[in-house]
mmCIF file of C-alpha atoms in Angstrom:
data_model
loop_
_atom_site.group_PDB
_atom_site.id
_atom_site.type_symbol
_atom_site.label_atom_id
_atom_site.label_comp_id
_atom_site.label_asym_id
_atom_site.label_seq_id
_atom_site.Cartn_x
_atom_site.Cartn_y
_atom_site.Cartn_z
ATOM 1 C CA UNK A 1 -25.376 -30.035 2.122
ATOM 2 C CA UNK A 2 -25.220 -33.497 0.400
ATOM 3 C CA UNK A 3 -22.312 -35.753 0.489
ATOM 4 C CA UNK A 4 -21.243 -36.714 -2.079
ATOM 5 C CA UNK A 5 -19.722 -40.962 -2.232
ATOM 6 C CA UNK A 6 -16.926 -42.442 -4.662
ATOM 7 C CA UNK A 7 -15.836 -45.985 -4.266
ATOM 8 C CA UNK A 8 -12.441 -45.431 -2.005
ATOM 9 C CA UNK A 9 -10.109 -47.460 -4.140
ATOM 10 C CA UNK A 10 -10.885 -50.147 -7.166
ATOM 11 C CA UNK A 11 -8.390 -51.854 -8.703
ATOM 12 C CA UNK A 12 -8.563 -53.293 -12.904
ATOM 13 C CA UNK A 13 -6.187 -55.418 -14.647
ATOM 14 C CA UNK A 14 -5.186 -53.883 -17.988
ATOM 15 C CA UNK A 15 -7.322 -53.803 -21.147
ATOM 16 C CA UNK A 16 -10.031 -54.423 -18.419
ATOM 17 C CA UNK A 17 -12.925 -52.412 -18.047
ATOM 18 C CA UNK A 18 -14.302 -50.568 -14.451
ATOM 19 C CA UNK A 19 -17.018 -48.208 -13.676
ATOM 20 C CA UNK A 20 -16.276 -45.716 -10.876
ATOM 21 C CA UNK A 21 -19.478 -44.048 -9.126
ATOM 22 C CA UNK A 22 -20.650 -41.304 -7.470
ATOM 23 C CA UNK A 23 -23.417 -40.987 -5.708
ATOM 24 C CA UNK A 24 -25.692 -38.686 -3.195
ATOM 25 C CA UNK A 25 -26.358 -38.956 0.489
ATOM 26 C CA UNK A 26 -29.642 -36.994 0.000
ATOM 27 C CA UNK A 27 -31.286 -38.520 -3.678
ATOM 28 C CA UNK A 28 -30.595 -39.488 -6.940
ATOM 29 C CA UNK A 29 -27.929 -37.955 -9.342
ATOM 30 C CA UNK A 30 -29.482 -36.404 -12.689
ATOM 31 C CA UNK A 31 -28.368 -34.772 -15.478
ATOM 32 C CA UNK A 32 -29.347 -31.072 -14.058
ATOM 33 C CA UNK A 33 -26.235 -31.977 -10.984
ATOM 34 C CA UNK A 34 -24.017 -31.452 -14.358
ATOM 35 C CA UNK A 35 -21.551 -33.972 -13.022
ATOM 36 C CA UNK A 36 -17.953 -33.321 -14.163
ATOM 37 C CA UNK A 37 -14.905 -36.295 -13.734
ATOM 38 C CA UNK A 38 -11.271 -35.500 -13.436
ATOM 39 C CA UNK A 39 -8.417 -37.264 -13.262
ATOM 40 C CA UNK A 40 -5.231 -36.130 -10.774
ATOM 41 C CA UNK A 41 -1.891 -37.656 -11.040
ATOM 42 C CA UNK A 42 0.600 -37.190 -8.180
ATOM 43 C CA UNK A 43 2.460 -33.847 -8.180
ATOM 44 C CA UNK A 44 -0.224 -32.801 -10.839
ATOM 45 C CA UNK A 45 -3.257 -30.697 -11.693
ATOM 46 C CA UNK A 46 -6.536 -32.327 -12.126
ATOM 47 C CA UNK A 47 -7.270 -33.076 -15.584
ATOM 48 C CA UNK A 48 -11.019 -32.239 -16.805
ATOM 49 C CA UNK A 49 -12.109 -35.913 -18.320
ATOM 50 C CA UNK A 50 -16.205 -35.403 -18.621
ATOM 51 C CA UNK A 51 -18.790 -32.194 -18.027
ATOM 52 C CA UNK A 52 -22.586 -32.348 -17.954
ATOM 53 C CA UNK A 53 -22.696 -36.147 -17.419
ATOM 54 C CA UNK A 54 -21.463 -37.776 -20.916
ATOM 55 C CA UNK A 55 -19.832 -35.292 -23.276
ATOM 56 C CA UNK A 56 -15.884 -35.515 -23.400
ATOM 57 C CA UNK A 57 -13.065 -32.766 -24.206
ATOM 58 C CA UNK A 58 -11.454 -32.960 -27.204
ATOM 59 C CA UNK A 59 -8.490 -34.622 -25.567
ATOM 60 C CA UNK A 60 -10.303 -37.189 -23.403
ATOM 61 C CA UNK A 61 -9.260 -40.847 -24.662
ATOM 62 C CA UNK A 62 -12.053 -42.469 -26.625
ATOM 63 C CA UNK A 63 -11.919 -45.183 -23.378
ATOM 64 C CA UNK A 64 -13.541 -42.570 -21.070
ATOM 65 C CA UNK A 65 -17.177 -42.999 -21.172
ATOM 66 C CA UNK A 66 -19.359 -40.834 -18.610
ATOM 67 C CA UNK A 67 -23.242 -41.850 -17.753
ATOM 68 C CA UNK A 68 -25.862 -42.013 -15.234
ATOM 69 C CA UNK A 69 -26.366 -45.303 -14.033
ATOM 70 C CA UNK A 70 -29.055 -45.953 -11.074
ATOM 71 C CA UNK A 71 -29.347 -42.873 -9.883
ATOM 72 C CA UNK A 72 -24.969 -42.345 -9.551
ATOM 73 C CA UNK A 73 -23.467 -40.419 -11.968
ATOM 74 C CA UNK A 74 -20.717 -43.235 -13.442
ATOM 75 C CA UNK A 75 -17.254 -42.924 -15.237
ATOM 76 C CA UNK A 76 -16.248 -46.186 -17.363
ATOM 77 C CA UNK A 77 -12.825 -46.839 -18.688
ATOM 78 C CA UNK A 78 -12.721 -49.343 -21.585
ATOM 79 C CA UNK A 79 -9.724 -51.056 -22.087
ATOM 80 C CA UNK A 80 -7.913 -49.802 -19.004
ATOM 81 C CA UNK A 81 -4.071 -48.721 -19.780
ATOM 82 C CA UNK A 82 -1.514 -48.408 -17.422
ATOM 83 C CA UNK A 83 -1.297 -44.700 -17.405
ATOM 84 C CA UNK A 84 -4.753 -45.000 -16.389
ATOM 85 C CA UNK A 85 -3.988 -45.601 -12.537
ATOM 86 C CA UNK A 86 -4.815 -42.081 -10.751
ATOM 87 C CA UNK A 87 -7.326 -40.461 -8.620
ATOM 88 C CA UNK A 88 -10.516 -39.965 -9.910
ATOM 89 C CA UNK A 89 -13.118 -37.622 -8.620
ATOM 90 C CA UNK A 90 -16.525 -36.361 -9.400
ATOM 91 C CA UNK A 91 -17.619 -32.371 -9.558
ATOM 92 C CA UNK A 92 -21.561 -32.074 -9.352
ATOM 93 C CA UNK A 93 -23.518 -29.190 -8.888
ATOM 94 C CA UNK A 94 -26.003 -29.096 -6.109
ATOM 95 C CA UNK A 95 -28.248 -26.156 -4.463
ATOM 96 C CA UNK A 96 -26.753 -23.660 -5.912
ATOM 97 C CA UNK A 97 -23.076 -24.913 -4.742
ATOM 98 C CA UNK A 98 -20.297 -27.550 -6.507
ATOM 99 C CA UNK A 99 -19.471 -30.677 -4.317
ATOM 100 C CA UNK A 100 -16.356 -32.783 -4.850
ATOM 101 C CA UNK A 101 -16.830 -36.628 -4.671
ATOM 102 C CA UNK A 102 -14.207 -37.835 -2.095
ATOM 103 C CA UNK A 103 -12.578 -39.575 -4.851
ATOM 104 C CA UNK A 104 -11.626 -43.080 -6.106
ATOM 105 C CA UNK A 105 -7.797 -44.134 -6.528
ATOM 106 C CA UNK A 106 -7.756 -46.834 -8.832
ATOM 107 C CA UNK A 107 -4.733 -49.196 -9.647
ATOM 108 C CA UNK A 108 -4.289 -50.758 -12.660
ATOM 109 C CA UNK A 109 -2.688 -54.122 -11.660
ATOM 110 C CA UNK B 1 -3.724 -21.573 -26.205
ATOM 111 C CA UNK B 2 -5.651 -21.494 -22.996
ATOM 112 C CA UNK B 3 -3.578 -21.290 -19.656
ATOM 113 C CA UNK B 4 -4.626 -20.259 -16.291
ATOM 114 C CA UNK B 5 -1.477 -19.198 -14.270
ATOM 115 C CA UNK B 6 -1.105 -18.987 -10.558
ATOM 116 C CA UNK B 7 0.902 -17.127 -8.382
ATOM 117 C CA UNK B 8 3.726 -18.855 -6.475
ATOM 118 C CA UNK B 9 3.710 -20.818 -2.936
ATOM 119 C CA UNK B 10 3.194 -18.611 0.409
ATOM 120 C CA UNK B 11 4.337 -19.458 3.566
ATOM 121 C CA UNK B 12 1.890 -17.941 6.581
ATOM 122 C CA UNK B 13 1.877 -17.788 10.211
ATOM 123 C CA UNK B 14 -1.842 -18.912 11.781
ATOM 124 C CA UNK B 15 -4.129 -16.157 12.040
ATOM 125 C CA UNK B 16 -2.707 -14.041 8.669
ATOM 126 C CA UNK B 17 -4.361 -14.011 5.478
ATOM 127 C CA UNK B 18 -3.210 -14.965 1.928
ATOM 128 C CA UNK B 19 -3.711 -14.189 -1.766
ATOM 129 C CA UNK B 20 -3.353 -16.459 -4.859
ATOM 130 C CA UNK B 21 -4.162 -14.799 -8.111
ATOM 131 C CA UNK B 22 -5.090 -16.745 -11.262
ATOM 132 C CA UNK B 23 -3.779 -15.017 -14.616
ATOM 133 C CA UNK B 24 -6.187 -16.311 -17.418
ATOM 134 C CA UNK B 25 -4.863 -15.747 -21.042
ATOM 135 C CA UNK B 26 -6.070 -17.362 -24.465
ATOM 136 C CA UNK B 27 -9.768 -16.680 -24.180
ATOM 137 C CA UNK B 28 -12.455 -14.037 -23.634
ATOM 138 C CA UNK B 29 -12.078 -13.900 -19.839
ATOM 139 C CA UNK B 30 -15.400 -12.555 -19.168
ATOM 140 C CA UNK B 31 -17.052 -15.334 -20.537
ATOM 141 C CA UNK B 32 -15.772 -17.994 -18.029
ATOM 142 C CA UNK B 33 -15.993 -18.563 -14.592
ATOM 143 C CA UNK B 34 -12.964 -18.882 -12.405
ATOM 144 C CA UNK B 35 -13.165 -21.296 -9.690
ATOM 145 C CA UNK B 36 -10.970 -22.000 -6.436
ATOM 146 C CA UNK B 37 -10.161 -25.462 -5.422
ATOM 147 C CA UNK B 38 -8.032 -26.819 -3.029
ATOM 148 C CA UNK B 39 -5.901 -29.963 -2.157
ATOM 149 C CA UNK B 40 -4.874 -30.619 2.020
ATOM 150 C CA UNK B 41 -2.560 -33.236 2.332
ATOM 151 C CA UNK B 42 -4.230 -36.925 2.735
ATOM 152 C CA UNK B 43 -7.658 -35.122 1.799
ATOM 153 C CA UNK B 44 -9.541 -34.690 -1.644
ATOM 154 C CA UNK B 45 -10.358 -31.956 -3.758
ATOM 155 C CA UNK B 46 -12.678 -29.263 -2.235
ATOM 156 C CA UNK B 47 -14.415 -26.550 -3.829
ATOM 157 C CA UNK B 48 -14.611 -23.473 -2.351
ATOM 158 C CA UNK B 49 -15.939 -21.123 -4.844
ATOM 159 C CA UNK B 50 -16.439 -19.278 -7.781
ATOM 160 C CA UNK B 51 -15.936 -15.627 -9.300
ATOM 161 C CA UNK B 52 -17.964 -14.556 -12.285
ATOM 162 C CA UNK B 53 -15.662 -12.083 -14.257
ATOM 163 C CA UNK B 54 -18.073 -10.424 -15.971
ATOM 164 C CA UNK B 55 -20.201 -9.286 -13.103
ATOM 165 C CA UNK B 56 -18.022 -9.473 -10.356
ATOM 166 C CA UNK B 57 -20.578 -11.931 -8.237
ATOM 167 C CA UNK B 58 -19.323 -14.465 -6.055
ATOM 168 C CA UNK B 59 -20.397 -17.936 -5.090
ATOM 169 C CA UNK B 60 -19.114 -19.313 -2.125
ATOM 170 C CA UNK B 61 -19.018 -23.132 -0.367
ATOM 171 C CA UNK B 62 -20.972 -22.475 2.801
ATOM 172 C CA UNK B 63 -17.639 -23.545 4.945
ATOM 173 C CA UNK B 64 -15.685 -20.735 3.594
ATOM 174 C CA UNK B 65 -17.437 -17.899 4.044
ATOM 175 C CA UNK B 66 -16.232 -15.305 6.118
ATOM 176 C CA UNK B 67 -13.094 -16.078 5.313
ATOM 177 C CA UNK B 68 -12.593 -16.271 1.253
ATOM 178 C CA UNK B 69 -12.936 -13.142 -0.762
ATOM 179 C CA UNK B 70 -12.716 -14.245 -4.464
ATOM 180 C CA UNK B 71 -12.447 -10.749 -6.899
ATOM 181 C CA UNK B 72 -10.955 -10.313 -10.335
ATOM 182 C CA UNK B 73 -9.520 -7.877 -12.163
ATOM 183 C CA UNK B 74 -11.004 -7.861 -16.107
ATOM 184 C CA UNK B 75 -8.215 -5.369 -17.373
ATOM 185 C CA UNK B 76 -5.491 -7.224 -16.571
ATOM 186 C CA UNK B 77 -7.333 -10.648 -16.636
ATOM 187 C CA UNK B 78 -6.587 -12.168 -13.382
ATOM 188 C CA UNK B 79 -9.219 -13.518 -10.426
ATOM 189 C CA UNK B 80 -7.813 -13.565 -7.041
ATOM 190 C CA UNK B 81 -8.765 -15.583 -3.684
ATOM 191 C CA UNK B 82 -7.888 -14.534 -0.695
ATOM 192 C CA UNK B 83 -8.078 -16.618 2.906
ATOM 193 C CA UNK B 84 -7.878 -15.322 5.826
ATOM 194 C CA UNK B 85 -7.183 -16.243 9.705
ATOM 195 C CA UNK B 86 -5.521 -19.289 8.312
ATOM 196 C CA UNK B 87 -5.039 -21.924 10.377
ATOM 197 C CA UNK B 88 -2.831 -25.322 9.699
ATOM 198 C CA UNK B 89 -5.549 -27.055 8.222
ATOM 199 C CA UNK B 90 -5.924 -24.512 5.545
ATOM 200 C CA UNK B 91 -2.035 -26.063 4.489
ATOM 201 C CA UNK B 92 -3.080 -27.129 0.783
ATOM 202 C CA UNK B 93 -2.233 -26.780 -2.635
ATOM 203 C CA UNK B 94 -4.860 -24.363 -4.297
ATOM 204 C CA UNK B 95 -5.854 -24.363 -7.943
ATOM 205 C CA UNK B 96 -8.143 -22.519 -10.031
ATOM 206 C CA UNK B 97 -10.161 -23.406 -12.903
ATOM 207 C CA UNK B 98 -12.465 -22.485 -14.956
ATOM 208 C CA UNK B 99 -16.072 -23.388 -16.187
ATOM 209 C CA UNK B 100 -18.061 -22.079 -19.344
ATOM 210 C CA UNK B 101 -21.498 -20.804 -17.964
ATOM 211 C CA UNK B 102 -20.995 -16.896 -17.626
ATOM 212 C CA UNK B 103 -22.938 -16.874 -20.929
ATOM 213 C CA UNK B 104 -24.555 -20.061 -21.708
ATOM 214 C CA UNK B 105 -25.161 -22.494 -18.930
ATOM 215 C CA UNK B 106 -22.990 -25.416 -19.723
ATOM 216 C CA UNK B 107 -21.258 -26.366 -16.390
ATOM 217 C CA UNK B 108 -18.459 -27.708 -18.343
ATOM 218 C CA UNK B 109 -15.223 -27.056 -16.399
ATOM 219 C CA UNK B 110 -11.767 -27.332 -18.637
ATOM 220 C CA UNK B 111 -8.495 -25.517 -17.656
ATOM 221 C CA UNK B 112 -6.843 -25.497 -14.923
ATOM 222 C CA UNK B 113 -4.125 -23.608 -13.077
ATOM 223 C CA UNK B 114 -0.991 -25.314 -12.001
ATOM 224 C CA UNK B 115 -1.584 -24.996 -8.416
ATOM 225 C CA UNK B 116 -0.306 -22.880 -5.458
ATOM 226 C CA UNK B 117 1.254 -24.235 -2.378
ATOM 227 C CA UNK B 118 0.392 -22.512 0.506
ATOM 228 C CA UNK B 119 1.694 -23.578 3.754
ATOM 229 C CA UNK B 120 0.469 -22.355 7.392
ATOM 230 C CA UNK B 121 2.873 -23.165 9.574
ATOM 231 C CA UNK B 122 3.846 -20.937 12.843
#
C-alpha cells in the first residue's frame, strides 16, 4: 500500500500565501487518486475543504485553491488568516482503498 | 440540512468489541457512501472503510479486516461499525462521513459526523 507524505509542519505569516503537498511513496499523484483536503481544528471534526483535486464546497473560502503540482496533489491558501492555523490532511484514493496523508499542522505566525 | 450523527463515547476492556452507529438525515441515504475514520491520540486521520447503503457492500483498509464489520440499516438510515478484540491502540475518536459515488462516481466526501470517543482501557 502507498504512503502517502504531507510536509510535517509549515508555518505562514498572515495575508501570506503557502502550498501544502502530498505526495506518493510509489508514483505520481493524478487526478483519477481523487484527492480530497480537510481541515481539523482541535476538539473538532474534519472539515471537507477540496474533492477530486480542484473543485471546492460551497462553503470553502475563496483562499483555498486545490491542484496538482509535480506529480503531488497541492492545497494553496491565499492570503492566509489567522483562523487558518489547523491540521491539514489529504484523502486520495488508491487501489481500490482511501489513504490519509499524515497531515501538515500549519501556524499562522 | 445534512447531519450525520454518532452514537456516544464507549468505554471497553481489551479483547471486547464495540459499535458506533452513524444516523444520516437530510439526504437520500442510499445515494452516499458512509465512511469510518478514526483519530488515536498523537496520530492522524486513518481510514478504515466504507459501507455502500444501497447495496450493502463493504470496503475495507487492508489493516482492519477481520476485525471491522461496517453494515447499515436503510429503514431507519443509520450505518454502523463495529471493532472488535480491541486493544489500547484502538483508543481513538471515530467519525464517519460520507462521499457521493453510490450513483455517480465523484469521490467528493462532505459531511461529517461529530465523532465518537471510544476508549480501551482495562
Amino acid at each position: 500500500q502507498t504512503v502517502v507524505t504531507q510536509e510535517p509542519s509549515l508555518t505562514v505569516s498572515p495575508g501570506g500565501t503557502v502550498t501544502l503537498t502530498c505526495g506518493s511513496s510509489t508514483g505520481a499523484f493524478t487526478s483519477v487518486h481523487y484527492p480530497n483536503w480537510f481541515q481539523q481544528k482541535p476538539g473538532q471534526a474534519p472539515r471537507a475543504l477540496i474533492y477530486s483535486t480542484s473543485n471546492k464546497h460551497s462553503w470553502t473560502p475563496a483562499r483555498f485553491s486545490g491542484s496538482l503540482l509535480g506529480g503531488k496533489a497541492a492545497l494553496t491558501l491565499s492570503g492566509v488568516q489567522p483562523e487558518d492555523e489547523a491540521e491539514y490532511y489529504c484523502l486520495v484514493y488508491y487501489d481500490g482503498a482511501w489513504v490519509f496523508g499524515g497531515g501538515t499542522k500549519l501556524t499562522v505566525l | 440540512q445534512v447531519q450525520l450523527v454518532e452514537s456516544g463515547a464507549e468505554v471497553k476492556k481489551p479483547g471486547a468489541s464495540v459499535k458506533v452507529s452513524c444516523k444520516a438525515s437530510g439526504y437520500t441515504f442510499t445515494d452516499y457512501f458512509v465512511h469510518w475514520v478514526r483519530r488515536a491520540p498523537g496520530q492522524g486521520l486513518e481510514w478504515m472503510g466504507c459501507v455502500n447503503p444501497y447495496s450493502g457492500a463493504t470496503n475495507y483498509a487492508q489493516k482492519f479486516r477481520g476485525r471491522v464489520t461496517m453494515t447499515r440499516d436503510t429503514s431507519i438510515s443509520t450505518t454502523y461499525m463495529e471493532l472488535s478484540s480491541l486493544r489500547s491502540d484502538d483508543t481513538a475518536v471515530y467519525y464517519c462521513a460520507r462521499e457521493l459515488g453510490v450513483v455517480v462516481a465523484a469521490r467528493k466526501f462532505d459531511y461529517w459526523g461529530q465523532g465518537t470517543l471510544v476508549t480501551v482501557s482495562s
